[in-house]
């Protein structure tokens, strides 16, 4: 079978066509090694639409100022733009108010903020932090650091063979010692979408807090933190078609209000005196120093861009593209995809018999196809399959079946050349 034989090519789904998105993203129209670029490294970072690039340029060209201080017009304008970005993130996440959103550098910083502020204040000897075995290192190592300091314990939540969470094991691990559950809303290696709402409800029965790592989720499907009832939700702008260096942490108002500041400095204080200082209200007390103002403007543009397409249509398109890619890759002898949990996002981590993942990535790069190879900063999830390294193609709304065909054809040629 060749990929051309496959039926049900997902060209459009409902009102959404990937061409609508491609038109806006300039870098997708470049060549790499003499071939039109096929960007399948969206799990690492997404490409940016001109709306985001133009918003950044317009901010610096016409509106740059520091915020929350200075009695001048441009400071006021920059402050308004920054706070409009906060309101946009709150709407995007279904958060009850902009004050529940703190700007951070990205998911990693958001989780470190919670670990260092909430964690140090709330964890003690014998307390347990339940962490999914599929977590990214940024949802493991910050907890290890604070656990060492507080003598709390990290407990991995095991996976089933298909890469889904072992729900029964999770229920069995929960106890009144559980203080926090740290879980991804979508895995960057296996694509698994854990049953976060159900897990949160179970964790809350024991009084545990739940932090959801939404880094891989927000670009793929709509999120409603109210419906999830999550205590914390973190994501990065750059995986959402926005700039690098900006992300957000949502926290329930009563949880954020009880947390001590994490970093000290300008912007996060009310009064400073050598006898002591008082702090600005939430969320400003978690935003010490000059923030990434342009980043917020770019993130706002990215949210507007993504939500200008019907989210449900985009999710349906990505689902059909994943199905198409799974069928296409099944035609490559010796290729095995890791993770087949129902409802997974469009992430295809795979091994190819006889080829090292690094060689696979290099071979594809010669054909202008960008994928990732390595441990993907989620080593425990690969060890679940007895692996240290794998190749990963991660799809986005602007990827097309033709691009999947190019991936498959190139892999078939690699197989043939390897004999
Ligand atoms: N969590 C997950 C699931 C991720 O995929 C990533 C990025 N690969 C992160 C966290 C970390 O995101 P960032 O590097 O933007 O902080």
XYZ file of C-alpha atoms and ligand atoms in Angstrom:
435
model
C 0.000 0.000 0.000
C 1.239 3.513 -0.695
C 0.043 6.494 1.243
C -1.793 7.671 -1.879
C -4.042 4.616 -1.529
C -5.312 5.716 1.828
C -8.827 6.968 1.766
C -10.468 9.452 4.102
C -7.834 12.104 3.562
C -8.743 14.860 6.000
C -8.639 17.934 3.806
C -11.201 19.895 5.705
C -13.341 19.213 8.709
C -16.375 21.367 9.233
C -15.483 24.969 8.620
C -11.746 24.578 9.209
C -9.126 24.083 6.531
C -5.408 23.923 7.393
C -4.836 26.247 4.435
C -6.603 29.020 6.364
C -3.948 28.723 9.036
C -0.988 28.109 6.683
C -1.677 31.326 4.823
C -0.934 33.259 8.014
C 2.316 31.525 9.009
C 5.242 32.854 6.949
C 7.930 30.389 8.043
C 5.913 27.443 6.737
C 6.622 28.742 3.244
C 10.424 28.516 3.455
C 12.567 25.690 2.195
C 14.988 23.574 4.207
C 17.756 21.735 2.422
C 16.147 22.632 -0.895
C 12.733 21.176 -0.019
C 9.582 22.919 1.211
C 9.630 22.822 5.003
C 7.464 20.252 6.774
C 7.298 21.380 10.401
C 6.413 18.401 12.576
C 8.138 19.604 15.746
C 5.121 21.406 17.146
C 5.421 19.679 20.501
C 8.724 21.516 20.990
C 7.410 24.822 19.695
C 4.826 26.043 17.232
C 5.351 28.424 14.320
C 4.008 31.944 14.533
C 1.298 33.585 12.467
C 1.990 37.057 11.086
C -0.684 38.398 13.467
C 1.649 37.551 16.371
C 4.791 38.781 14.602
C 3.058 42.037 13.643
C 1.676 42.558 17.151
C 5.200 42.272 18.596
C 6.633 44.638 15.978
C 3.793 47.130 16.432
C 4.268 47.115 20.189
C 7.982 47.852 19.960
C 7.589 50.279 17.048
C 4.774 52.288 18.508
C 3.952 51.567 22.112
C 6.960 50.369 24.140
C 6.898 51.411 27.788
C 7.233 49.905 31.224
C 3.953 49.304 33.012
C 2.210 49.983 36.314
C 4.322 53.024 36.921
C 5.077 56.390 35.379
C 2.343 58.935 34.941
C 2.506 59.160 31.195
C 0.378 58.141 28.278
C 2.560 55.326 26.996
C 2.911 53.723 30.433
C -0.856 53.754 30.662
C -1.204 52.266 27.175
C 1.349 49.521 27.888
C -0.392 48.730 31.175
C -3.719 48.490 29.391
C -2.238 46.157 26.768
C -0.662 43.986 29.474
C -3.879 43.746 31.470
C -5.924 43.121 28.310
C -3.604 40.155 27.723
C -4.355 38.892 31.216
C -8.085 39.169 30.601
C -7.682 37.308 27.289
C -5.817 34.451 29.003
C -8.510 34.289 31.694
C -11.256 34.023 29.028
C -9.203 31.480 27.087
C -8.905 29.234 30.160
C -12.439 29.786 31.423
C -10.956 31.377 34.561
C -13.335 33.345 36.784
C -11.333 36.601 36.643
C -8.098 38.072 35.257
C -6.732 38.230 38.830
C -6.448 34.436 38.821
C -3.818 34.613 36.043
C -0.115 35.238 36.743
C 2.292 35.864 33.899
C 5.438 33.755 33.947
C 8.138 32.725 31.460
C 6.361 29.488 30.619
C 5.121 26.210 32.012
C 8.444 25.444 33.676
C 8.456 28.697 35.602
C 4.777 28.316 36.510
C 5.399 24.909 38.082
C 8.513 26.130 39.883
C 6.474 29.051 41.234
C 3.881 26.687 42.688
C 6.532 24.299 44.020
C 8.521 27.057 45.702
C 5.629 29.171 46.976
C 2.734 26.793 47.650
C 4.994 23.764 48.117
C 7.326 25.210 50.720
C 4.380 26.597 52.669
C 2.243 23.455 52.533
C 4.472 20.381 52.358
C 6.078 18.632 55.274
C 7.730 15.348 56.244
C 5.754 12.329 55.046
C 3.499 14.337 52.721
C 3.088 12.879 49.263
C 3.103 14.451 45.822
C 1.560 12.195 43.184
C 3.174 12.711 39.791
C 2.135 10.972 36.575
C 4.740 8.627 35.093
C 4.224 10.410 31.765
C 5.172 13.835 33.059
C 7.623 16.191 31.417
C 10.741 16.762 33.540
C 9.415 20.230 34.353
C 6.543 18.582 36.232
C 8.888 16.206 38.079
C 12.118 17.996 39.002
C 10.552 21.084 40.703
C 8.683 18.671 42.995
C 11.851 16.727 43.712
C 13.599 19.953 44.680
C 10.864 21.023 47.096
C 10.384 17.469 48.385
C 14.049 17.311 49.344
C 13.704 20.566 51.230
C 10.459 19.685 53.004
C 11.059 15.927 53.360
C 7.921 15.212 51.375
C 7.861 12.251 48.993
C 7.264 11.954 45.258
C 5.049 9.040 44.243
C 4.784 8.133 40.533
C 1.349 7.299 39.152
C 1.837 4.284 36.851
C 0.712 3.905 33.261
C -1.048 1.096 31.448
C 0.476 -0.515 28.348
C -1.273 1.926 25.976
C 0.159 4.921 27.835
C -3.004 5.863 29.686
C -3.059 6.543 33.414
C -3.685 3.481 35.547
C -6.803 4.887 37.210
C -7.161 2.065 39.658
C -3.560 2.462 40.784
C -4.107 6.230 41.077
C -7.119 5.717 43.340
C -5.114 3.272 45.413
C -2.248 5.738 45.839
C -4.459 8.589 47.037
C -4.591 9.044 50.789
C -4.730 11.777 53.395
C -0.948 12.017 52.989
C -1.473 13.190 49.410
C -1.021 16.963 49.356
C -0.704 17.497 45.629
C -1.373 15.738 42.341
C 0.744 17.005 39.427
C -0.588 15.812 36.102
C -0.338 16.734 32.426
C -3.453 17.600 30.489
C -1.702 16.013 27.490
C 1.569 14.100 27.323
C 4.312 15.440 25.049
C 5.576 11.938 24.240
C 2.603 9.581 24.323
C -0.119 12.074 23.460
C -2.219 10.694 26.325
C -4.927 12.980 27.658
C -5.388 11.882 31.284
C -8.884 12.071 32.818
C -7.977 15.247 34.649
C -11.469 16.182 35.786
C -12.070 12.777 37.316
C -8.590 12.678 38.880
C -9.106 16.152 40.329
C -12.429 15.179 41.880
C -10.815 12.118 43.481
C -7.816 14.122 44.750
C -10.102 16.750 46.264
C -11.834 14.074 48.355
C -8.552 13.798 50.247
C -8.030 17.550 50.426
C -5.156 17.409 47.926
C -4.476 20.214 45.465
C -4.149 19.511 41.750
C -1.719 21.156 39.351
C -2.377 20.589 35.668
C 0.416 21.016 33.139
C -1.397 22.291 30.068
C 1.709 22.878 27.914
C 0.645 20.362 25.275
C -3.101 20.732 25.730
C -4.022 24.349 25.106
C -3.175 24.389 21.384
C -5.105 21.193 20.702
C -8.427 21.441 22.514
C -10.467 23.987 24.496
C -9.726 24.150 28.205
C -12.048 25.208 31.011
C -10.332 25.364 34.364
C -13.676 25.852 36.101
C -15.009 22.626 34.676
C -11.777 20.775 35.504
C -11.888 22.281 38.999
C -8.069 22.390 38.863
C -6.299 24.349 41.582
C -3.480 25.344 39.221
C -3.164 25.285 35.442
C 0.073 26.135 33.598
C 0.900 26.705 29.947
C 3.525 28.246 27.638
C 2.781 30.818 24.939
C 5.253 29.390 22.437
C 3.393 26.083 22.159
C 0.241 28.080 21.419
C 1.505 29.957 18.325
C 2.717 32.778 20.588
C 6.177 34.062 21.517
C 8.773 32.314 23.666
C 9.439 33.622 27.173
C 5.801 34.121 28.134
C 3.304 31.795 29.728
C 0.650 31.803 32.388
C -0.248 30.212 35.673
C -3.892 30.066 36.674
C -4.632 29.530 40.352
C -7.889 29.359 42.262
C -8.372 32.729 43.971
C -8.396 31.335 47.508
C -5.291 29.224 46.833
C -3.295 32.094 45.309
C -4.408 34.428 48.112
C -2.885 32.113 50.727
C 0.460 31.720 48.931
C 3.560 33.682 49.931
C 5.440 35.595 47.226
C 8.087 33.625 45.423
C 10.536 36.138 43.989
C 11.011 39.604 45.475
C 11.624 42.841 43.608
C 9.896 45.699 41.864
C 6.243 45.532 40.806
C 5.345 42.956 43.481
C 5.352 45.274 46.497
C 2.997 47.720 48.166
C 5.432 49.340 50.622
C 9.112 48.663 51.259
C 10.882 49.548 54.467
C 14.004 48.155 56.115
C 11.818 46.869 58.899
C 9.714 44.899 56.418
C 7.704 45.123 53.214
C 4.118 44.576 52.222
C 3.136 43.042 48.961
C 0.937 43.932 46.025
C -2.306 42.003 45.671
C -2.571 38.763 43.679
C -1.510 38.278 40.904
C 1.025 41.149 40.920
C 2.789 39.804 44.008
C 3.883 36.841 41.853
C 5.272 39.027 39.067
C 8.466 40.546 40.464
C 10.491 42.687 38.076
C 9.675 43.931 34.608
C 7.647 41.292 32.853
C 7.643 40.248 29.224
C 5.246 42.987 28.152
C 5.736 42.435 24.420
C 5.353 38.703 25.078
C 1.932 39.306 26.631
C 0.917 41.374 23.599
C 2.086 38.539 21.327
C 0.352 35.907 23.439
C -2.884 37.885 23.256
C -2.564 37.993 19.445
C -1.911 34.239 19.380
C -5.026 33.520 21.447
C -7.094 35.759 19.172
C -5.658 33.996 16.117
C -6.300 30.482 17.384
C -9.781 31.258 18.649
C -10.679 32.933 15.340
C -10.940 29.373 14.022
C -13.671 27.240 15.560
C -11.891 25.372 18.347
C -14.109 22.340 17.968
C -13.456 22.281 14.204
C -9.703 22.565 14.736
C -9.788 19.716 17.266
C -11.826 17.592 14.845
C -9.391 18.332 12.023
C -6.368 17.426 14.168
C -8.085 14.224 15.228
C -8.694 13.212 11.609
C -5.116 14.142 10.680
C -3.828 11.994 13.553
C -5.905 9.080 12.334
C -4.586 9.578 8.816
C -0.987 9.768 10.086
C -1.421 6.633 12.207
C -2.646 4.713 9.160
C 0.113 6.109 6.967
C 2.896 5.297 9.435
C 1.516 1.780 9.849
C 2.603 1.231 6.219
C 6.282 1.677 7.202
C 7.794 -1.714 8.075
C 9.438 -1.827 11.491
C 7.860 1.400 12.713
C 6.228 1.344 16.124
C 4.275 4.176 17.659
C 4.408 4.634 21.435
C 1.132 5.398 23.147
C -2.287 4.537 21.844
C -4.541 5.832 24.608
C -8.033 6.691 23.343
C -8.462 10.400 22.689
C -4.735 11.110 22.416
C -3.521 14.358 20.871
C -1.733 14.389 17.520
C 1.685 13.341 18.804
C 3.412 10.364 17.204
C 6.471 9.185 19.070
C 7.995 6.212 17.305
C 10.894 3.863 16.841
C 12.086 2.474 13.533
C 13.740 -0.944 13.650
C 17.389 -0.755 12.590
C 17.642 3.051 12.823
C 18.687 5.188 15.735
C 16.134 7.991 16.407
C 18.842 10.598 15.829
C 19.598 9.113 12.407
C 15.890 9.124 11.564
C 15.661 12.841 12.403
C 18.771 13.617 10.339
C 17.497 11.644 7.373
C 14.166 13.471 7.473
C 15.913 16.822 7.868
C 17.650 16.246 4.550
C 14.154 16.072 3.075
C 13.146 19.322 4.790
C 11.104 17.524 7.463
C 11.610 18.657 11.060
C 10.872 16.141 13.786
C 12.449 15.674 17.195
C 14.580 12.806 18.473
C 15.808 12.069 21.975
C 14.227 11.681 25.367
C 11.834 14.637 24.908
C 12.406 15.717 28.527
C 10.109 12.908 29.651
C 12.498 10.044 30.354
C 10.184 8.055 32.667
C 7.527 7.916 29.922
C 10.020 6.356 27.484
C 11.354 3.964 30.125
C 7.811 2.683 30.446
C 8.475 1.200 26.992
C 12.062 0.198 27.813
C 13.496 3.050 25.729
C 15.941 5.907 26.261
C 15.240 7.671 23.034
C 12.628 7.859 20.270
C 11.647 9.983 17.280
C 8.603 12.240 17.518
C 6.396 13.864 14.916
C 3.953 16.269 16.546
C 1.184 17.762 14.422
C -0.550 21.120 14.526
C -3.572 22.719 12.917
C -1.525 23.913 9.911
C -0.169 20.456 9.029
C -1.677 18.675 6.045
C -2.133 15.092 4.821
C 0.376 15.897 2.041
C 2.974 16.655 4.704
C 2.184 13.359 6.409
C 2.711 11.683 3.023
C 6.127 13.321 2.732
C 7.050 12.008 6.176
C 5.861 8.503 5.314
C 7.556 8.440 1.904
C 10.839 9.609 3.389
C 10.661 6.944 6.122
C 9.901 4.278 3.508
C 12.986 5.387 1.553
C 15.070 5.235 4.737
C 13.888 1.678 5.327
C 14.771 0.699 1.770
C 18.199 2.340 1.977
C 18.883 0.551 5.280
C 18.180 -2.711 3.438
N 5.227 20.274 30.075
C 5.063 19.655 28.900
C 4.041 18.552 28.787
C 5.834 20.028 27.808
O 5.666 19.419 26.641
C 6.774 21.083 27.960
C 7.650 21.535 26.805
N 8.126 20.509 26.004
C 6.888 21.703 29.199
C 6.100 21.265 30.222
C 7.858 22.795 29.432
O 7.489 23.943 28.732
P 8.440 25.206 28.664
O 9.778 24.703 28.216
O 7.787 26.092 27.667
O 8.490 25.786 30.030
